[in-house]
GROMACS .gro file of C-alpha atoms in nm:
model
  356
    1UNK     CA    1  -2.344   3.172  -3.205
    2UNK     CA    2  -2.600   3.229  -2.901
    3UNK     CA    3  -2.941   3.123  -2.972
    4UNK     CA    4  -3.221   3.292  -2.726
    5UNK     CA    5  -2.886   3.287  -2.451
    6UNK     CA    6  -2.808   3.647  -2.253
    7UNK     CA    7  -2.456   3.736  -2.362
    8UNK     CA    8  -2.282   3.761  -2.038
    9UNK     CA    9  -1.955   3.930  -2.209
   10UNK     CA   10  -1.867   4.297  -2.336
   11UNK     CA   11  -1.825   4.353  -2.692
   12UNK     CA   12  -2.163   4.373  -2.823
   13UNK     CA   13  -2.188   4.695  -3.027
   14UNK     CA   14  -2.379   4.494  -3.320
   15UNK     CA   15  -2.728   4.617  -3.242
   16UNK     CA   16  -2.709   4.957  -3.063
   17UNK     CA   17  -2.550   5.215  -3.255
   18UNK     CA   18  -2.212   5.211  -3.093
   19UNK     CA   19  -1.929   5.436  -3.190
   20UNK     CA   20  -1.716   5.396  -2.853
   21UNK     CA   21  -1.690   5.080  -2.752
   22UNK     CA   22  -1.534   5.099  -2.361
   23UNK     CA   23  -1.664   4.762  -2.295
   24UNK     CA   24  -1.403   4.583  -2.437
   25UNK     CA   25  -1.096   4.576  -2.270
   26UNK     CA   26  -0.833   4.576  -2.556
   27UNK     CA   27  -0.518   4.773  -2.666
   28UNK     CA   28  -0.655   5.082  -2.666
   29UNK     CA   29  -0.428   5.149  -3.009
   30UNK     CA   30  -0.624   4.891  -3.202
   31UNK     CA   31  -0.503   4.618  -3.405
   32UNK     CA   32  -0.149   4.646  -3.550
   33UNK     CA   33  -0.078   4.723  -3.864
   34UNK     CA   34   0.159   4.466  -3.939
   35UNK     CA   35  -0.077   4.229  -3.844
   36UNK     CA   36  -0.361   4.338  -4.044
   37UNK     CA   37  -0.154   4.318  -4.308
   38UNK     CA   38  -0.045   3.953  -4.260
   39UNK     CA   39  -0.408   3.881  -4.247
   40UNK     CA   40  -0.456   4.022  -4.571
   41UNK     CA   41  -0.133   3.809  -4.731
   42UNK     CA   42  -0.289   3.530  -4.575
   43UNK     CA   43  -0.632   3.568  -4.778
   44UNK     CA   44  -0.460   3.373  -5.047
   45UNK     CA   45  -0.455   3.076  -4.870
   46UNK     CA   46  -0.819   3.018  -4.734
   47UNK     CA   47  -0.889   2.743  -4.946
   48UNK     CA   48  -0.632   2.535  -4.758
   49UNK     CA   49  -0.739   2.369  -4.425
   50UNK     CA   50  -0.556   2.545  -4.146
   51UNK     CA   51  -0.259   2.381  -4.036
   52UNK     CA   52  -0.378   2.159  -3.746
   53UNK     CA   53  -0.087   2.165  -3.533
   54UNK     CA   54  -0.038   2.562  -3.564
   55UNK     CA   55   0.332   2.509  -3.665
   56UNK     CA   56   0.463   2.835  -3.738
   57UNK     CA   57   0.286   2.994  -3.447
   58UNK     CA   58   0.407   2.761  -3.179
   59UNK     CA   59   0.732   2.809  -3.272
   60UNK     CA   60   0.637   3.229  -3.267
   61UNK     CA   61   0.494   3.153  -2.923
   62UNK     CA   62   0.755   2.971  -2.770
   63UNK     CA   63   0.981   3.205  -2.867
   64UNK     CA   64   0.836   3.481  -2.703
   65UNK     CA   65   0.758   3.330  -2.389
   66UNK     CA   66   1.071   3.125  -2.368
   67UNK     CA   67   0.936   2.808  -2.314
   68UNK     CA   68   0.949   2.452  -2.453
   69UNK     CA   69   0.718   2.410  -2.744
   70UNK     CA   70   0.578   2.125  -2.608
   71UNK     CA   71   0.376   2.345  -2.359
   72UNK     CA   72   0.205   2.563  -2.576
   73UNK     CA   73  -0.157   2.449  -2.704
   74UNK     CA   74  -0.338   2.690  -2.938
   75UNK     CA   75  -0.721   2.759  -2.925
   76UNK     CA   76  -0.964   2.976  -3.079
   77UNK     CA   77  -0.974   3.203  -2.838
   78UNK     CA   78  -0.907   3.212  -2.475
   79UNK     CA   79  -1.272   3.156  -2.434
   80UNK     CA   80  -1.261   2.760  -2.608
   81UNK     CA   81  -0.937   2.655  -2.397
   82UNK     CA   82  -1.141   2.757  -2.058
   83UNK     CA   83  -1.410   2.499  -2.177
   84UNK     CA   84  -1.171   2.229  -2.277
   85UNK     CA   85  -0.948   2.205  -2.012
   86UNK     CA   86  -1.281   2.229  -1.776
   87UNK     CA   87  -1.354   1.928  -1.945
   88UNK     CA   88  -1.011   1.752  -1.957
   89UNK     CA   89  -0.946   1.808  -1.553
   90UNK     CA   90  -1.298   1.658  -1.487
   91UNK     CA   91  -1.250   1.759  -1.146
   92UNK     CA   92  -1.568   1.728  -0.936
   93UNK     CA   93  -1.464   2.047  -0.707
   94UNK     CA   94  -1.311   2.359  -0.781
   95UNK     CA   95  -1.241   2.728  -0.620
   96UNK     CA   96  -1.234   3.062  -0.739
   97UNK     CA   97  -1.265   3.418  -0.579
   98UNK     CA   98  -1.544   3.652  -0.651
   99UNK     CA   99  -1.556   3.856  -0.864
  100UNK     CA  100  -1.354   3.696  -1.087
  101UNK     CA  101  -1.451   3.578  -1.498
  102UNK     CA  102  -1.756   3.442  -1.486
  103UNK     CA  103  -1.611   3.236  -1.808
  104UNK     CA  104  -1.454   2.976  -1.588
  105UNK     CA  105  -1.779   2.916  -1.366
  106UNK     CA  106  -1.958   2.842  -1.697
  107UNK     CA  107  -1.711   2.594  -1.791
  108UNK     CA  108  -1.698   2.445  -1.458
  109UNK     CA  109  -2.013   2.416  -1.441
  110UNK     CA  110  -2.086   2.190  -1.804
  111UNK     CA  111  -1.804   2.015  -1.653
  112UNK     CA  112  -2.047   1.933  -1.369
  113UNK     CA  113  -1.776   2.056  -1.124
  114UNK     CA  114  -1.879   2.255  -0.797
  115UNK     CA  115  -1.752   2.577  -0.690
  116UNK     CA  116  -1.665   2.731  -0.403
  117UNK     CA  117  -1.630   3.091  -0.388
  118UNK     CA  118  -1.374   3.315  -0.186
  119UNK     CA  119  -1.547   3.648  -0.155
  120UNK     CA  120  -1.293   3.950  -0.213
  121UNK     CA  121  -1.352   4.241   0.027
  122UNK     CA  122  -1.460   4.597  -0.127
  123UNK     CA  123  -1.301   4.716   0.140
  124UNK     CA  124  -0.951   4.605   0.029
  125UNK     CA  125  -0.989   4.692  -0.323
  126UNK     CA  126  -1.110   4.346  -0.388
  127UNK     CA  127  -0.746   4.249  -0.329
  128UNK     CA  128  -0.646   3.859  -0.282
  129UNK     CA  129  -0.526   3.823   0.076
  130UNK     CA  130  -0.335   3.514   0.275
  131UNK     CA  131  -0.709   3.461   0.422
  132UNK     CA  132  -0.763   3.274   0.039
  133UNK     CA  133  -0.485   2.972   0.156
  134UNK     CA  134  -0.690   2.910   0.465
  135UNK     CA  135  -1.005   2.871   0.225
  136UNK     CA  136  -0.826   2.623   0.052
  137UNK     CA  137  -0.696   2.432   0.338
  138UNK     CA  138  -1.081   2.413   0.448
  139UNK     CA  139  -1.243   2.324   0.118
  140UNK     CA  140  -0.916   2.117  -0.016
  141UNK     CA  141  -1.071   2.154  -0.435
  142UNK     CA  142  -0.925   1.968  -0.697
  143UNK     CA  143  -0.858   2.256  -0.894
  144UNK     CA  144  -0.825   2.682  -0.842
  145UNK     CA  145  -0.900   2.932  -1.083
  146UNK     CA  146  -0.731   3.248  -1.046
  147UNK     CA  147  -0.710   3.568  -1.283
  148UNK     CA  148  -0.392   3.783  -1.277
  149UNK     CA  149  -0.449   4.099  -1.318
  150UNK     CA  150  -0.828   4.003  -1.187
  151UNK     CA  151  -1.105   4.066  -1.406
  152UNK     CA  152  -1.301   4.319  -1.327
  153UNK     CA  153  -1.125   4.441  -1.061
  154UNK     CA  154  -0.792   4.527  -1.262
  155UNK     CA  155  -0.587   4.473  -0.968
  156UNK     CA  156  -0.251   4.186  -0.919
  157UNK     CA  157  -0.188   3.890  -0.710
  158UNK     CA  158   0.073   3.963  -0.479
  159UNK     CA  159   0.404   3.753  -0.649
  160UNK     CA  160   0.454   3.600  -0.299
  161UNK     CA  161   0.065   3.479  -0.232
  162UNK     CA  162   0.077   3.378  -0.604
  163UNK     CA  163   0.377   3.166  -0.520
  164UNK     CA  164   0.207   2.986  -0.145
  165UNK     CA  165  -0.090   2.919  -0.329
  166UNK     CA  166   0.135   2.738  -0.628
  167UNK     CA  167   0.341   2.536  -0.380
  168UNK     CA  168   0.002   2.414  -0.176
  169UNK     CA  169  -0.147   2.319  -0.498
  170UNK     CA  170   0.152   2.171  -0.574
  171UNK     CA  171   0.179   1.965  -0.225
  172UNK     CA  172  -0.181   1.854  -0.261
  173UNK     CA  173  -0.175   1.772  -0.606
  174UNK     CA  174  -0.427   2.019  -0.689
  175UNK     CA  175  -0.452   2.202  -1.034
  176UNK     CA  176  -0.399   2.557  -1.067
  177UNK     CA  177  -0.484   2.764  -1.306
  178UNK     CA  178  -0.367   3.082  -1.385
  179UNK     CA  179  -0.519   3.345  -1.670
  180UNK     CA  180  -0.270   3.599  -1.762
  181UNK     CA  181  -0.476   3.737  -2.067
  182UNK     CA  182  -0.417   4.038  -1.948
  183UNK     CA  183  -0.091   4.052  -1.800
  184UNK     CA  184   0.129   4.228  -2.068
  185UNK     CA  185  -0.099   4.545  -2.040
  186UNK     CA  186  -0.088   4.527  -1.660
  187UNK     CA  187   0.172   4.733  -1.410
  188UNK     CA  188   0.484   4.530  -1.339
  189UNK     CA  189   0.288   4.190  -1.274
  190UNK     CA  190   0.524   3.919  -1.262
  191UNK     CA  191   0.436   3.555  -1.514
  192UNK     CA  192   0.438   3.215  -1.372
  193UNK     CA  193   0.576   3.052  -1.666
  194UNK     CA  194   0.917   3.038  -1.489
  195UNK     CA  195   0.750   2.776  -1.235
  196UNK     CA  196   0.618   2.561  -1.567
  197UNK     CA  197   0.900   2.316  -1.552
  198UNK     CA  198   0.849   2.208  -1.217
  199UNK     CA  199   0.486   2.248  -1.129
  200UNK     CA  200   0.317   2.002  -1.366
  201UNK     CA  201  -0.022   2.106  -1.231
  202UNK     CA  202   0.011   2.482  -1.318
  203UNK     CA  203  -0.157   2.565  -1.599
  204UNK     CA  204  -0.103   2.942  -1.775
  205UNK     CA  205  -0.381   3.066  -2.008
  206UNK     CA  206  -0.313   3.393  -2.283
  207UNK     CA  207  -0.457   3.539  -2.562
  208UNK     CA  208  -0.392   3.817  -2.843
  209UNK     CA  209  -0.728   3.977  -2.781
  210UNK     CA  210  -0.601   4.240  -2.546
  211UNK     CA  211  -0.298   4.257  -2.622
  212UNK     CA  212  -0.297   4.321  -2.959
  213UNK     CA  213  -0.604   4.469  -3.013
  214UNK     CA  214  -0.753   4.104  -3.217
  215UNK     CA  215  -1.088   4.003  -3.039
  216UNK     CA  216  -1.260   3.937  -3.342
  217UNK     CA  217  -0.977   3.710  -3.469
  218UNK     CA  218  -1.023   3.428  -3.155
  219UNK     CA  219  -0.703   3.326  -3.105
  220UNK     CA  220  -0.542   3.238  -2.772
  221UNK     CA  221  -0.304   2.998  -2.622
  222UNK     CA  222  -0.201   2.782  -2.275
  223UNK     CA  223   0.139   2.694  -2.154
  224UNK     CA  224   0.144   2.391  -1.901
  225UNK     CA  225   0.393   2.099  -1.883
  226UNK     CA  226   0.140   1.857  -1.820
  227UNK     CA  227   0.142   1.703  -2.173
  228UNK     CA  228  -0.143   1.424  -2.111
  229UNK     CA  229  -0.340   1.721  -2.005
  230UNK     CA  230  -0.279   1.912  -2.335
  231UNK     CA  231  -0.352   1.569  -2.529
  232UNK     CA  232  -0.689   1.585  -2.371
  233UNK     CA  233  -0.781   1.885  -2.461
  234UNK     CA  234  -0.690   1.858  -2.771
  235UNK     CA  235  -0.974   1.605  -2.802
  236UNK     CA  236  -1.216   1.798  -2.656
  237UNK     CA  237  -1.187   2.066  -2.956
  238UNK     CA  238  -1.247   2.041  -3.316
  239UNK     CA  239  -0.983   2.026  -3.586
  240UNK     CA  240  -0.892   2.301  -3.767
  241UNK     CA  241  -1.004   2.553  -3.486
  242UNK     CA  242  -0.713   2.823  -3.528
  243UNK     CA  243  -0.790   2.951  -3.888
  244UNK     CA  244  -0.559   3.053  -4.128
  245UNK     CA  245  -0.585   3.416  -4.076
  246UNK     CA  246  -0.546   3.387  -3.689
  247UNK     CA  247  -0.297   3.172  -3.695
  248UNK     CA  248  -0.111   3.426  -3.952
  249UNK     CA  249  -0.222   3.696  -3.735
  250UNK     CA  250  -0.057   3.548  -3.385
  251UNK     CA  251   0.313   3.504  -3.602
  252UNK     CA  252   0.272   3.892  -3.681
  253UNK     CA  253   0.182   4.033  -3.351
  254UNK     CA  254   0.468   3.856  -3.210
  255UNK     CA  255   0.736   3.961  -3.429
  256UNK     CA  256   0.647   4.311  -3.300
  257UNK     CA  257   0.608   4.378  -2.957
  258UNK     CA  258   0.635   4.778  -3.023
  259UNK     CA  259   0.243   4.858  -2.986
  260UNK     CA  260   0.246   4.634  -2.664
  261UNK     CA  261   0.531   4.866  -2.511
  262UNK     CA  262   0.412   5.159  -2.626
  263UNK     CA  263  -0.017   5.079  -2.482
  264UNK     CA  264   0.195   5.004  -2.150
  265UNK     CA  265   0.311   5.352  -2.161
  266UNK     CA  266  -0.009   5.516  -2.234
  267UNK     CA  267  -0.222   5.307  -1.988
  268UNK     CA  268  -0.117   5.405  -1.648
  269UNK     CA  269  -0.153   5.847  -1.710
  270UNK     CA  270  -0.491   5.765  -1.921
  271UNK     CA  271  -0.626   5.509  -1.625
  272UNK     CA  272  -0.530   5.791  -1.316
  273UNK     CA  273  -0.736   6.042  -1.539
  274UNK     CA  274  -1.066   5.821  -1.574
  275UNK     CA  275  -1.031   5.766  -1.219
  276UNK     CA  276  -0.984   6.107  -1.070
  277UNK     CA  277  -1.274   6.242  -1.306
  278UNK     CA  278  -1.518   5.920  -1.195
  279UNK     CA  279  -1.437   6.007  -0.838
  280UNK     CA  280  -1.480   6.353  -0.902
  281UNK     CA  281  -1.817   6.268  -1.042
  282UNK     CA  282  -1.903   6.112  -0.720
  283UNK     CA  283  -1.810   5.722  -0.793
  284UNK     CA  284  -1.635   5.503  -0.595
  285UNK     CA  285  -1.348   5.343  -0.842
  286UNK     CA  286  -1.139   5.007  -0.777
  287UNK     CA  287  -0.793   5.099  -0.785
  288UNK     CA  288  -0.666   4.916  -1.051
  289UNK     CA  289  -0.326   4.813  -1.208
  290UNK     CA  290  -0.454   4.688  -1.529
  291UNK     CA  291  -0.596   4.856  -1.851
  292UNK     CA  292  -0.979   4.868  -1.740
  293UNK     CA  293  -1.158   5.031  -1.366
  294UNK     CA  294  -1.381   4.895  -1.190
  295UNK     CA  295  -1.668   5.157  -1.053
  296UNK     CA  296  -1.972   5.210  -0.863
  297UNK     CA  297  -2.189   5.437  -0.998
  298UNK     CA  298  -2.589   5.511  -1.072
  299UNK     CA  299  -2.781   5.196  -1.159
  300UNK     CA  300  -2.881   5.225  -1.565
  301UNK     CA  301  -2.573   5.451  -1.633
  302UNK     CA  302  -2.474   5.195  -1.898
  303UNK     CA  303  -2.813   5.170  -2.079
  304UNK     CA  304  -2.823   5.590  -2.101
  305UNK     CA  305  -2.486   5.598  -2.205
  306UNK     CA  306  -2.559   5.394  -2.532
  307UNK     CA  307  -2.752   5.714  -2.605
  308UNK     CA  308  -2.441   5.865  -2.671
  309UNK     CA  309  -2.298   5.601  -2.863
  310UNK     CA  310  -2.066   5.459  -2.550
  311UNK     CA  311  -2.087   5.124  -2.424
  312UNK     CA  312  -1.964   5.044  -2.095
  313UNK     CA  313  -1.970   4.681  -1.932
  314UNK     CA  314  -2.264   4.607  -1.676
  315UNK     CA  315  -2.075   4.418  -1.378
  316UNK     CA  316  -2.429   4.300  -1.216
  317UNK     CA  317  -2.351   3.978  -1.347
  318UNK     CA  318  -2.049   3.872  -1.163
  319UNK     CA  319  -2.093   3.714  -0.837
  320UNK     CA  320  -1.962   3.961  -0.562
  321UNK     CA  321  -2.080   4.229  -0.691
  322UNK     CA  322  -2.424   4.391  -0.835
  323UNK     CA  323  -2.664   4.680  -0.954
  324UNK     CA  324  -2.450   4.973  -0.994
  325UNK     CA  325  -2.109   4.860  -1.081
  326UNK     CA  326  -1.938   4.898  -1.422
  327UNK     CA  327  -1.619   4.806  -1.559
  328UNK     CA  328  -1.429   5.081  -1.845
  329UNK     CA  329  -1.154   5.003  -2.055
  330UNK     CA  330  -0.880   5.285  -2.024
  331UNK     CA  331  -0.892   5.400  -2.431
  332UNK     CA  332  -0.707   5.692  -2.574
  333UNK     CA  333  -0.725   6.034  -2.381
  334UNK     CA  334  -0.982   6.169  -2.669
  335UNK     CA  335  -1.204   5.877  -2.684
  336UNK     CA  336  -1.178   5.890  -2.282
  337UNK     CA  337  -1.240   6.240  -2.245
  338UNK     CA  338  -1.519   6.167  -2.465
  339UNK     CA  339  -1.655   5.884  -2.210
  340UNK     CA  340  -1.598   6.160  -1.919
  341UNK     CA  341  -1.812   6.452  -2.103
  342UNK     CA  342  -2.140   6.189  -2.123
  343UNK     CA  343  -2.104   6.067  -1.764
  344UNK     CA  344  -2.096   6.483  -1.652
  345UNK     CA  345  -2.369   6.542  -1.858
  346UNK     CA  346  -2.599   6.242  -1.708
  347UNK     CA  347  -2.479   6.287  -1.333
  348UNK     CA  348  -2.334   6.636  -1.303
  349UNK     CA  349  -2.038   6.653  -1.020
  350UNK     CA  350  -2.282   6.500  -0.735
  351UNK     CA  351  -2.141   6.318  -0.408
  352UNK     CA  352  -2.461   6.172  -0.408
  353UNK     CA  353  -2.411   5.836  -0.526
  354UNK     CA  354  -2.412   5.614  -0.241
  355UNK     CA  355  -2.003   5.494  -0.194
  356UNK     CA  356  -2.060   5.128  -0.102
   0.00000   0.00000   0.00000
């Protein structure tokens, strides 16, 4: 738990009296039900230890991305694989654009690794451009950090720039990793797990939070087929870390990929209406190909929209940006049209807000 530390995340509807939680950027169907009710098959077991090695789920894992089983590593959560493998690289230099998570700086930084920061251009939709390979060529880090679709920006590497940057990694032995955690919700982005095999140093990080709608399970995974690397993290966590239920969970979701395909469907018409009714309110919005917008908008909008029950993520916090810009998950049309009426009724249709 935090102990007198700012959270820095979304997701915190335990204090305020939140009924629409826009924050997080999950499925916006929820959890499935045939994983909830794995979960509750699995309550049987809890007095058993976990199973250490995540058995059943690696094979469940494997088999859905197609890989080797050997490549997979299984954490609690996205969130404790960042920190380990921060650890386990103990590289003294590393690169990221901003904004990007601010989840990997954090780690980084325990790790007692500097960063260097590639600032993304408002301008271009905060887009990743060739201008990031001349960066690297200058700085030459031991390891890159890159986010596909970016958060909070929503919006895709470019296959082909995702491919230069993997094969100058690759010819300068520098590590690269990738975070694809949201990647099945995106539009058409393309995986790097097809390069696994040859690029030892690429490194592939996923979770079932967004996907399946399971952020309060913690349970995430990495591909890579750097196996020393994986045996180092592995030391750097603490046995036992996927429980029972999550690891019962992950083995359900898997078997049924229906909600994923059908929150794919949904995402794009529900993400074009929150943006055409932001802009209409007078925001600037990030075009994004993901399942959550980036937006400029009145500074406090998030703190008087807990008023009405709605939380919304505060962006100030990520380097890049600042005051004034918000990140929305794209939910159901109600529970968005919902998120639309409160914004109208603190703002009105102005074309005031200044459009940075």
């Amino acid at each position: 738990m935090l102990y007198r530390t700012k959270n820095p995340h979304g997701g915190d509807i335990y204090e305020e009296n939140i009924v629409l939680d826009f924050s997080s950027n999950t499925n916006p169907y929820g959890t499935p039900k045939g994983v909830l009710e794995a979960m509750n098959r699995a309550m049987a077991g809890v007095q058993h230890y976990p199973d250490p090695y995540c058995r059943e789920l690696v094979r469940a894992v494997a088999a859905f991305e197609n890989v080797p089983r050997e490549y997979i590593l299984c954490g609690n959560g996205a969130a404790e694989l960042i920190y380990a493998y921060c650890r386990a690289i103990g590289a003294r230099c590393a690169a990221e654009p901003a904004p990007t998570f601010s989840e990997y700086a954090l780690g980084l930084g325990l790790a007692g690794c500097r960063i260097d920061y590639y600032t993304l251009r408002q301008e271009n939709q905060f887009d990743l451009d060739d201008g990031f390979l001349e960066f690297l060529a200058g700085r030459m880090p031991e390891a890159v950090f890159l986010c596909n679709p970016n958060n909070p920006t929503g919006r895709l590497i470019p296959s082909g720039l995702a491919e230069r940057i993997l094969h100058f990694c690759h010819r300068n032995q520098i590590r690269l990793f990738v975070d694809e955690c949201f990647l099945d919700l995106a539009d058409g982005g393309i995986s790097m797990k097809k390069f696994l095999g040859d690029y030892p140093e690429l490194f592939i990080l996923k979770a079932f939070t967004k996907s399946y709608g399971m952020a309060g399970v913690r349970l995430g995974y990495c591909l890579t087929s750097d196996g020393s690397l994986l045996e180092k993290m592995s030391r750097m966590t603490q046995p036992w870390n996927v429980s029972v239920l999550a690891q019962a969970a992950g083995v359900a979701a898997l078997k049924d990929p229906s909600l994923l395909m059908k929150a794919k469907a949904l995402i794009p018409s529900e993400r074009r209406y929150l943006q055409s009714e932001l802009e209409e309110t007078g925001f600037r919005v990030c075009g994004s190909q993901a399942n959550y917008l980036l937006f400029y908008g009145p500074p406090g909008l998030d703190t008087k929209l807990k008023r009405y029950g709605i939380a919304i993520r505060n962006c100030d916090n990520y380097k890049g940006l600042g005051p004034g810009w918000y990140r929305i998950a794209v939910r159901l049309h109600e529970e968005n049209e919902r998120l639309i009426d409160a914004v109208r009724q603190l703002c009105g249709k102005e074309s005031s807000w200044q459009k940075i």
